[in-house]
Amino acid sequence: MPAAERHRPEDVHSGLPGLRALPALLRGVSRGRHQRQGLLGRQEAVVVTTLVTGASGFLGGALVGELLRRREKVRVLARDRAKARDRCGESVEVVEGDITDIHAVRQAVGGATTVYHLAGRLYHPSVPVELYRHAHVDGTLTLVEACRDQTELRRIVHVSTTGVHGVTGGRPASEESPLAPSNPYEATKLAGELLARKFCRAEGMPLTVVRPGLVYGPGDLHLLGFFASIERGLFRVIGGGRAWLHPVYIDDMTAALLLAAERAEAIGRVYNVAGERPVSVRELATAVARSLGKELPAGSIPLWLANLASDVFTVVPGLKGKRAPLTRSRVEFLTSSRIYDIRRAKSELGYAPRTELEEGIRMTTEWYSRHGFLRGSQRSMAATAQ
């Protein structure tokens, strides 16, 4: 039995506030009232419609763009119709509603042959666990329940996170590695994944789970602060910068999602997806500095000093939350190794990451500059205006 199945929900959630009720929720998931038969054997012609939840986000928006380039009919579920139109374009059908609104979700999945479930909430230490649970657990349950009776459905691609493994250390985590989420975001993403797997297994539904690593590229604002701090000369590596991260460029990640929806052997499987190789924090920061025409300062800050500084910043007026130059969560990100074994995705999906780190960072920096997110680009635009 895979390690992911051996871990009881109680083990995963017991240490995180507000998540202790999730095991009961998982036990209450569908008992398999009927089995779907012949999902891949139906030959009648159908209108191919692809549903994407979370299309207003970075990865979801990139996926929609690629689906449109492939001339697929795309439908999105979004809370804000105008924002979805702005992000995805006028050719996309928009169903307005929250991921927990069963009526909106049923309308969205109606007639869809493929469903990509990316709706969620990004990690920030100030977000209450209830909001994560609403998006990642309640939303997932609503979606799979709505999909249950869709006879046209060929695949559900549930997008989880490699964060379900928590901190991996120096050994790459495979899909069978222990599940040890370290914060409410990761714990609720894991709860949503386990719920989807149990529900779809009981109902005979064609589910594939994809766990993305650290996704970056044009359109991403999650790592903008990292780039900006290096541009301004404020960034220093912590503890020697020896921790390992496993970034994956947006185009490679999108390709993996498409493969997960297409390959018959992917049904019922889970895939960790990241770039070709992990990189140290120092190597990543050096690549960003080089793309900005900067030199990364030598040396590093001791871990104890970084933790002390982050604690001070949390109590200084005007420097709390997003404005603080250093927080405990950022220190943890920069000093904890999270790396993954992607051999299953390569062998079963044919996944082949193509974007080298230097090239991906260069294209990301160029996008930030074109859109005025970096100080250098702002000075350049001001000079042009004069």
Short mmCIF file of C-alpha atoms in Angstrom, two decimals:
data_model
loop_
_atom_site.label_atom_id
_atom_site.label_comp_id
_atom_site.label_asym_id
_atom_site.label_seq_id
_atom_site.Cartn_x
_atom_site.Cartn_y
_atom_site.Cartn_z
CA MET A 1 0.00 0.00 0.00
CA PRO A 2 1.47 3.40 -0.93
CA ALA A 3 2.73 5.61 1.87
CA ALA A 4 0.21 8.28 0.91
CA GLU A 5 -2.57 5.79 1.69
CA ARG A 6 -1.01 4.55 4.94
CA HIS A 7 -1.08 8.01 6.56
CA ARG A 8 -4.33 8.49 8.42
CA PRO A 9 -5.98 11.92 8.16
CA GLU A 10 -5.70 12.18 11.95
CA ASP A 11 -1.91 12.02 11.68
CA VAL A 12 -1.82 14.80 9.13
CA HIS A 13 -4.06 17.34 10.81
CA SER A 14 -4.02 16.79 14.54
CA GLY A 15 -1.32 19.37 15.21
CA LEU A 16 -2.88 22.25 13.28
CA PRO A 17 -5.71 24.37 14.76
CA GLY A 18 -9.09 24.07 13.12
CA LEU A 19 -8.27 20.92 11.14
CA ARG A 20 -9.20 18.23 13.64
CA ALA A 21 -12.68 17.85 12.14
CA LEU A 22 -11.31 16.86 8.74
CA PRO A 23 -10.91 13.11 9.44
CA ALA A 24 -14.66 12.89 10.07
CA LEU A 25 -15.30 14.72 6.83
CA LEU A 26 -13.11 12.26 4.96
CA ARG A 27 -14.84 9.29 6.59
CA GLY A 28 -18.16 10.71 5.46
CA VAL A 29 -17.18 10.90 1.81
CA SER A 30 -19.32 8.91 -0.65
CA ARG A 31 -19.67 5.19 0.00
CA GLY A 32 -19.71 4.30 -3.67
CA ARG A 33 -23.41 4.29 -4.45
CA HIS A 34 -22.64 3.43 -8.06
CA GLN A 35 -19.67 2.84 -10.31
CA ARG A 36 -19.06 4.75 -13.52
CA GLN A 37 -18.51 2.33 -16.37
CA GLY A 38 -16.89 2.73 -19.76
CA LEU A 39 -15.58 6.26 -19.22
CA LEU A 40 -12.86 5.80 -21.82
CA GLY A 41 -14.79 3.49 -24.10
CA ARG A 42 -17.61 5.76 -25.22
CA GLN A 43 -17.32 6.51 -28.94
CA GLU A 44 -20.15 8.94 -29.57
CA ALA A 45 -19.22 12.45 -30.73
CA VAL A 46 -19.28 15.10 -28.02
CA VAL A 47 -18.50 18.79 -27.86
CA VAL A 48 -15.16 18.95 -26.09
CA THR A 49 -15.40 21.47 -23.25
CA THR A 50 -12.65 21.96 -20.70
CA LEU A 51 -13.39 23.48 -17.30
CA VAL A 52 -10.69 25.27 -15.31
CA THR A 53 -11.25 26.39 -11.73
CA GLY A 54 -8.80 28.93 -10.34
CA ALA A 55 -8.29 30.45 -13.80
CA SER A 56 -7.73 33.93 -12.36
CA GLY A 57 -4.55 32.73 -10.70
CA PHE A 58 -1.03 32.44 -12.10
CA LEU A 59 -1.00 28.75 -13.02
CA GLY A 60 -4.69 28.58 -13.91
CA GLY A 61 -4.43 31.57 -16.23
CA ALA A 62 -1.39 30.12 -17.98
CA LEU A 63 -3.20 26.81 -18.44
CA VAL A 64 -6.21 28.57 -19.98
CA GLY A 65 -3.90 30.40 -22.37
CA GLU A 66 -2.36 27.13 -23.54
CA LEU A 67 -5.76 25.46 -23.93
CA LEU A 68 -6.92 28.37 -26.09
CA ARG A 69 -3.80 28.09 -28.22
CA ARG A 70 -4.79 24.47 -28.78
CA ARG A 71 -8.22 25.73 -29.92
CA GLU A 72 -10.11 24.02 -27.13
CA LYS A 73 -13.45 25.30 -25.87
CA VAL A 74 -12.68 26.61 -22.39
CA ARG A 75 -15.03 27.38 -19.52
CA VAL A 76 -13.91 28.86 -16.21
CA LEU A 77 -15.53 29.13 -12.80
CA ALA A 78 -14.72 32.48 -11.20
CA ARG A 79 -16.06 34.65 -8.40
CA ASP A 80 -15.43 37.81 -10.44
CA ARG A 81 -16.60 37.69 -14.05
CA ALA A 82 -14.79 40.90 -15.05
CA LYS A 83 -11.49 39.75 -13.56
CA ALA A 84 -11.80 36.39 -15.30
CA ARG A 85 -12.50 38.10 -18.63
CA ASP A 86 -9.51 40.37 -18.16
CA ARG A 87 -7.25 37.43 -17.29
CA CYS A 88 -8.52 34.86 -19.79
CA GLY A 89 -9.99 36.81 -22.70
CA GLU A 90 -13.41 37.19 -24.28
CA SER A 91 -13.44 33.78 -25.96
CA VAL A 92 -13.66 31.97 -22.63
CA GLU A 93 -17.06 31.06 -21.19
CA VAL A 94 -17.34 32.32 -17.61
CA VAL A 95 -19.59 30.83 -14.94
CA GLU A 96 -19.70 33.22 -12.01
CA GLY A 97 -19.70 31.74 -8.53
CA ASP A 98 -17.66 30.47 -5.61
CA ILE A 99 -16.11 26.99 -5.67
CA THR A 100 -18.40 26.00 -2.78
CA ASP A 101 -21.58 27.17 -4.55
CA ILE A 102 -23.06 23.85 -5.67
CA HIS A 103 -25.41 25.45 -8.19
CA ALA A 104 -22.64 27.42 -9.89
CA VAL A 105 -20.29 24.43 -9.82
CA ARG A 106 -22.90 22.13 -11.37
CA GLN A 107 -23.45 24.67 -14.12
CA ALA A 108 -19.70 24.90 -14.67
CA VAL A 109 -19.07 21.15 -14.91
CA GLY A 110 -22.12 20.46 -17.06
CA GLY A 111 -21.01 18.87 -20.32
CA ALA A 112 -17.30 19.20 -19.52
CA THR A 113 -15.05 16.40 -20.71
CA THR A 114 -12.00 17.53 -18.73
CA VAL A 115 -11.90 19.38 -15.42
CA TYR A 116 -8.74 21.03 -14.08
CA HIS A 117 -9.23 21.91 -10.43
CA LEU A 118 -6.81 24.68 -9.42
CA ALA A 119 -9.03 26.88 -7.25
CA GLY A 120 -7.36 27.69 -3.95
CA ARG A 121 -5.77 30.31 -1.77
CA LEU A 122 -2.04 31.10 -1.72
CA TYR A 123 -0.10 30.75 1.50
CA HIS A 124 0.29 33.70 3.83
CA PRO A 125 0.82 33.29 7.58
CA SER A 126 -1.95 35.78 8.40
CA VAL A 127 -4.71 33.85 6.58
CA PRO A 128 -7.09 32.05 9.00
CA VAL A 129 -7.23 28.29 8.61
CA GLU A 130 -10.99 28.49 8.02
CA LEU A 131 -10.40 30.28 4.71
CA TYR A 132 -7.96 27.59 3.59
CA ARG A 133 -10.40 24.87 4.58
CA HIS A 134 -13.22 26.63 2.70
CA ALA A 135 -11.19 26.77 -0.52
CA HIS A 136 -9.21 23.53 -0.40
CA VAL A 137 -11.55 21.09 1.35
CA ASP A 138 -15.11 22.38 1.05
CA GLY A 139 -14.47 23.52 -2.51
CA THR A 140 -12.99 20.19 -3.54
CA LEU A 141 -15.90 18.27 -2.05
CA THR A 142 -18.38 20.50 -3.90
CA LEU A 143 -16.54 19.96 -7.17
CA VAL A 144 -16.28 16.17 -7.05
CA GLU A 145 -19.90 15.85 -5.97
CA ALA A 146 -20.94 17.98 -8.95
CA CYS A 147 -18.78 15.88 -11.28
CA ARG A 148 -20.17 12.56 -10.07
CA ASP A 149 -23.06 12.30 -12.54
CA GLN A 150 -21.35 13.92 -15.55
CA THR A 151 -21.42 11.15 -18.15
CA GLU A 152 -19.25 13.11 -20.60
CA LEU A 153 -16.41 13.44 -18.10
CA ARG A 154 -13.13 11.83 -19.13
CA ARG A 155 -10.69 13.27 -16.59
CA ILE A 156 -10.43 15.35 -13.43
CA VAL A 157 -6.96 16.79 -12.84
CA HIS A 158 -6.74 17.81 -9.20
CA VAL A 159 -3.89 20.25 -8.57
CA SER A 160 -2.46 19.72 -5.09
CA THR A 161 1.04 20.78 -3.97
CA THR A 162 4.39 19.19 -3.25
CA GLY A 163 4.04 21.03 0.06
CA VAL A 164 2.10 18.01 1.34
CA HIS A 165 5.55 16.50 2.00
CA GLY A 166 6.60 19.48 4.11
CA VAL A 167 10.34 20.00 4.51
CA THR A 168 12.14 17.18 2.70
CA GLY A 169 15.74 17.78 3.67
CA GLY A 170 18.37 16.67 1.19
CA ARG A 171 16.52 13.57 -0.04
CA PRO A 172 14.07 14.13 -2.92
CA ALA A 173 10.49 13.27 -1.95
CA SER A 174 8.69 10.82 -4.21
CA GLU A 175 4.95 10.31 -4.36
CA GLU A 176 5.37 7.56 -1.75
CA SER A 177 7.34 9.69 0.72
CA PRO A 178 5.86 10.63 4.11
CA LEU A 179 3.17 13.29 4.20
CA ALA A 180 4.15 16.00 6.68
CA PRO A 181 2.55 19.38 5.90
CA SER A 182 4.07 22.19 7.94
CA ASN A 183 1.38 24.89 7.84
CA PRO A 184 -2.41 25.23 7.39
CA TYR A 185 -2.09 25.84 3.65
CA GLU A 186 -0.24 22.57 3.08
CA ALA A 187 -2.45 20.65 5.52
CA THR A 188 -5.69 21.73 3.87
CA LYS A 189 -4.27 21.10 0.40
CA LEU A 190 -3.46 17.57 1.56
CA ALA A 191 -6.92 17.15 3.07
CA GLY A 192 -8.48 18.24 -0.22
CA GLU A 193 -6.27 15.84 -2.17
CA LEU A 194 -7.08 12.88 0.08
CA LEU A 195 -10.77 13.71 -0.07
CA ALA A 196 -10.74 13.84 -3.88
CA ARG A 197 -8.84 10.56 -4.12
CA LYS A 198 -11.16 8.73 -1.72
CA PHE A 199 -14.33 10.11 -3.30
CA CYS A 200 -13.27 9.40 -6.88
CA ARG A 201 -12.00 5.92 -6.05
CA ALA A 202 -15.35 5.07 -4.42
CA GLU A 203 -17.33 6.47 -7.35
CA GLY A 204 -15.10 5.12 -10.13
CA MET A 205 -14.29 8.63 -11.35
CA PRO A 206 -11.21 9.30 -13.53
CA LEU A 207 -9.00 11.37 -11.23
CA THR A 208 -5.35 12.31 -11.63
CA VAL A 209 -3.52 14.29 -8.94
CA VAL A 210 -0.64 16.63 -9.79
CA ARG A 211 1.53 18.18 -7.09
CA PRO A 212 3.43 21.23 -8.45
CA GLY A 213 6.71 22.39 -6.98
CA LEU A 214 7.80 26.04 -6.81
CA VAL A 215 6.21 27.42 -9.99
CA TYR A 216 7.66 30.65 -11.38
CA GLY A 217 7.66 32.63 -14.61
CA PRO A 218 6.01 35.58 -16.38
CA GLY A 219 2.75 36.44 -14.64
CA ASP A 220 3.83 35.25 -11.18
CA LEU A 221 3.72 37.80 -8.37
CA HIS A 222 4.42 35.35 -5.54
CA LEU A 223 8.21 35.64 -5.99
CA LEU A 224 8.22 39.32 -6.96
CA GLY A 225 9.40 40.37 -3.50
CA PHE A 226 12.38 38.01 -3.83
CA PHE A 227 13.37 39.58 -7.17
CA ALA A 228 12.76 43.14 -5.91
CA SER A 229 14.85 42.70 -2.76
CA ILE A 230 17.77 41.47 -4.86
CA GLU A 231 17.41 44.40 -7.28
CA ARG A 232 17.48 46.87 -4.38
CA GLY A 233 20.52 45.27 -2.78
CA LEU A 234 18.56 44.27 0.32
CA PHE A 235 18.74 40.50 -0.03
CA ARG A 236 21.24 38.42 1.92
CA VAL A 237 21.39 34.65 1.96
CA ILE A 238 20.75 33.08 5.34
CA GLY A 239 22.80 30.27 6.82
CA GLY A 240 25.08 30.10 3.79
CA GLY A 241 22.24 29.75 1.29
CA ARG A 242 22.71 25.99 1.30
CA ALA A 243 19.03 25.02 1.46
CA TRP A 244 17.65 23.42 -1.70
CA LEU A 245 14.56 24.50 -3.64
CA HIS A 246 12.98 22.89 -6.70
CA PRO A 247 11.61 25.54 -9.08
CA VAL A 248 9.63 24.68 -12.20
CA TYR A 249 9.05 27.14 -15.04
CA ILE A 250 5.43 27.92 -15.86
CA ASP A 251 5.51 26.46 -19.39
CA ASP A 252 6.89 23.16 -18.12
CA MET A 253 4.28 23.01 -15.37
CA THR A 254 1.47 23.70 -17.82
CA ALA A 255 2.75 20.95 -20.11
CA ALA A 256 2.63 18.50 -17.19
CA LEU A 257 -1.01 19.35 -16.48
CA LEU A 258 -1.96 18.74 -20.10
CA LEU A 259 -0.17 15.39 -20.08
CA ALA A 260 -1.96 14.42 -16.87
CA ALA A 261 -5.28 14.95 -18.62
CA GLU A 262 -4.32 13.07 -21.77
CA ARG A 263 -2.54 9.90 -20.63
CA ALA A 264 -4.85 6.96 -19.93
CA GLU A 265 -2.35 5.41 -17.53
CA ALA A 266 -2.51 8.54 -15.34
CA ILE A 267 -5.99 7.73 -13.98
CA GLY A 268 -5.78 7.04 -10.26
CA ARG A 269 -2.16 8.19 -10.07
CA VAL A 270 -0.36 11.00 -8.22
CA TYR A 271 2.55 12.94 -9.70
CA ASN A 272 5.14 15.23 -8.14
CA VAL A 273 6.16 17.79 -10.76
CA ALA A 274 9.15 20.12 -10.55
CA GLY A 275 12.04 21.30 -12.72
CA GLU A 276 14.85 19.15 -14.07
CA ARG A 277 17.02 19.71 -11.01
CA PRO A 278 16.89 21.34 -7.58
CA VAL A 279 18.96 24.47 -6.94
CA SER A 280 20.39 26.00 -3.80
CA VAL A 281 18.98 29.26 -2.52
CA ARG A 282 22.32 30.89 -3.30
CA GLU A 283 22.26 29.61 -6.89
CA LEU A 284 18.69 30.85 -7.37
CA ALA A 285 19.50 34.27 -5.90
CA THR A 286 22.66 34.50 -8.02
CA ALA A 287 20.67 33.74 -11.18
CA VAL A 288 18.17 36.47 -10.30
CA ALA A 289 20.96 38.96 -9.55
CA ARG A 290 22.67 38.18 -12.84
CA SER A 291 19.43 38.71 -14.78
CA LEU A 292 19.14 42.14 -13.13
CA GLY A 293 22.74 43.08 -13.84
CA LYS A 294 23.56 42.96 -10.13
CA GLU A 295 26.12 41.23 -7.94
CA LEU A 296 24.83 39.14 -5.07
CA PRO A 297 26.56 40.31 -1.85
CA ALA A 298 29.10 37.88 -0.45
CA GLY A 299 28.65 36.19 2.89
CA SER A 300 25.43 35.37 4.68
CA ILE A 301 23.36 36.12 7.77
CA PRO A 302 23.44 33.56 10.60
CA LEU A 303 20.13 31.79 11.06
CA TRP A 304 19.77 32.92 14.68
CA LEU A 305 20.16 36.55 13.64
CA ALA A 306 17.61 36.19 10.82
CA ASN A 307 15.08 34.73 13.26
CA LEU A 308 15.73 37.52 15.75
CA ALA A 309 15.30 40.17 13.05
CA SER A 310 12.06 38.62 11.82
CA ASP A 311 10.68 38.66 15.38
CA VAL A 312 11.59 42.34 15.75
CA PHE A 313 9.95 43.24 12.45
CA THR A 314 6.67 41.64 13.53
CA VAL A 315 6.27 44.13 16.39
CA VAL A 316 7.58 47.29 14.72
CA PRO A 317 4.63 49.52 13.68
CA GLY A 318 4.30 49.75 9.92
CA LEU A 319 6.44 46.67 9.29
CA LYS A 320 3.93 43.92 9.98
CA GLY A 321 2.73 41.37 7.44
CA LYS A 322 3.58 41.92 3.80
CA ARG A 323 5.53 45.12 4.46
CA ALA A 324 8.03 43.49 6.81
CA PRO A 325 11.36 42.89 5.03
CA LEU A 326 11.82 39.59 6.87
CA THR A 327 9.32 37.26 8.51
CA ARG A 328 9.55 33.83 10.11
CA SER A 329 7.82 32.27 7.11
CA ARG A 330 10.36 33.84 4.74
CA VAL A 331 13.24 32.66 6.88
CA GLU A 332 11.76 29.16 6.81
CA PHE A 333 11.38 29.33 3.01
CA LEU A 334 15.02 30.39 2.57
CA THR A 335 16.55 27.86 4.97
CA SER A 336 14.50 24.65 4.51
CA SER A 337 15.16 22.19 1.70
CA ARG A 338 12.18 21.05 -0.38
CA ILE A 339 13.15 18.86 -3.32
CA TYR A 340 11.30 16.18 -5.29
CA ASP A 341 11.72 13.00 -7.30
CA ILE A 342 10.00 13.55 -10.67
CA ARG A 343 10.84 10.19 -12.26
CA ARG A 344 7.24 8.95 -12.17
CA ALA A 345 6.00 12.00 -14.10
CA LYS A 346 8.78 11.48 -16.64
CA SER A 347 8.21 7.77 -17.15
CA GLU A 348 4.40 7.65 -17.06
CA LEU A 349 3.41 11.04 -18.46
CA GLY A 350 6.35 11.68 -20.75
CA TYR A 351 7.04 14.87 -18.80
CA ALA A 352 10.25 16.54 -19.96
CA PRO A 353 11.07 19.93 -18.40
CA ARG A 354 12.83 22.04 -21.01
CA THR A 355 13.50 25.42 -19.41
CA GLU A 356 16.90 25.93 -17.81
CA LEU A 357 16.99 28.05 -14.66
CA GLU A 358 18.95 30.93 -16.19
CA GLU A 359 16.58 31.19 -19.15
CA GLY A 360 13.46 30.98 -17.00
CA ILE A 361 14.75 33.63 -14.61
CA ARG A 362 15.69 35.91 -17.52
CA MET A 363 12.19 35.69 -19.03
CA THR A 364 10.62 36.31 -15.63
CA THR A 365 12.78 39.37 -15.01
CA GLU A 366 11.94 40.75 -18.45
CA TRP A 367 8.22 40.36 -17.70
CA TYR A 368 8.56 42.14 -14.35
CA SER A 369 10.43 44.96 -16.09
CA ARG A 370 7.92 45.34 -18.92
CA HIS A 371 5.10 45.63 -16.41
CA GLY A 372 6.84 48.15 -14.16
CA PHE A 373 7.27 45.91 -11.13
CA LEU A 374 11.00 46.63 -10.71
CA ARG A 375 12.56 49.98 -9.82
CA GLY A 376 14.86 49.96 -12.82
CA SER A 377 11.93 49.55 -15.20
CA GLN A 378 10.07 52.38 -13.45
CA ARG A 379 13.04 54.73 -13.90
CA SER A 380 13.27 53.70 -17.54
CA MET A 381 9.57 54.46 -18.14
CA ALA A 382 9.89 57.82 -16.36
CA ALA A 383 12.85 58.78 -18.55
CA THR A 384 10.90 57.81 -21.66
CA ALA A 385 7.93 59.93 -20.55
CA GLN A 386 10.19 62.97 -20.13
#
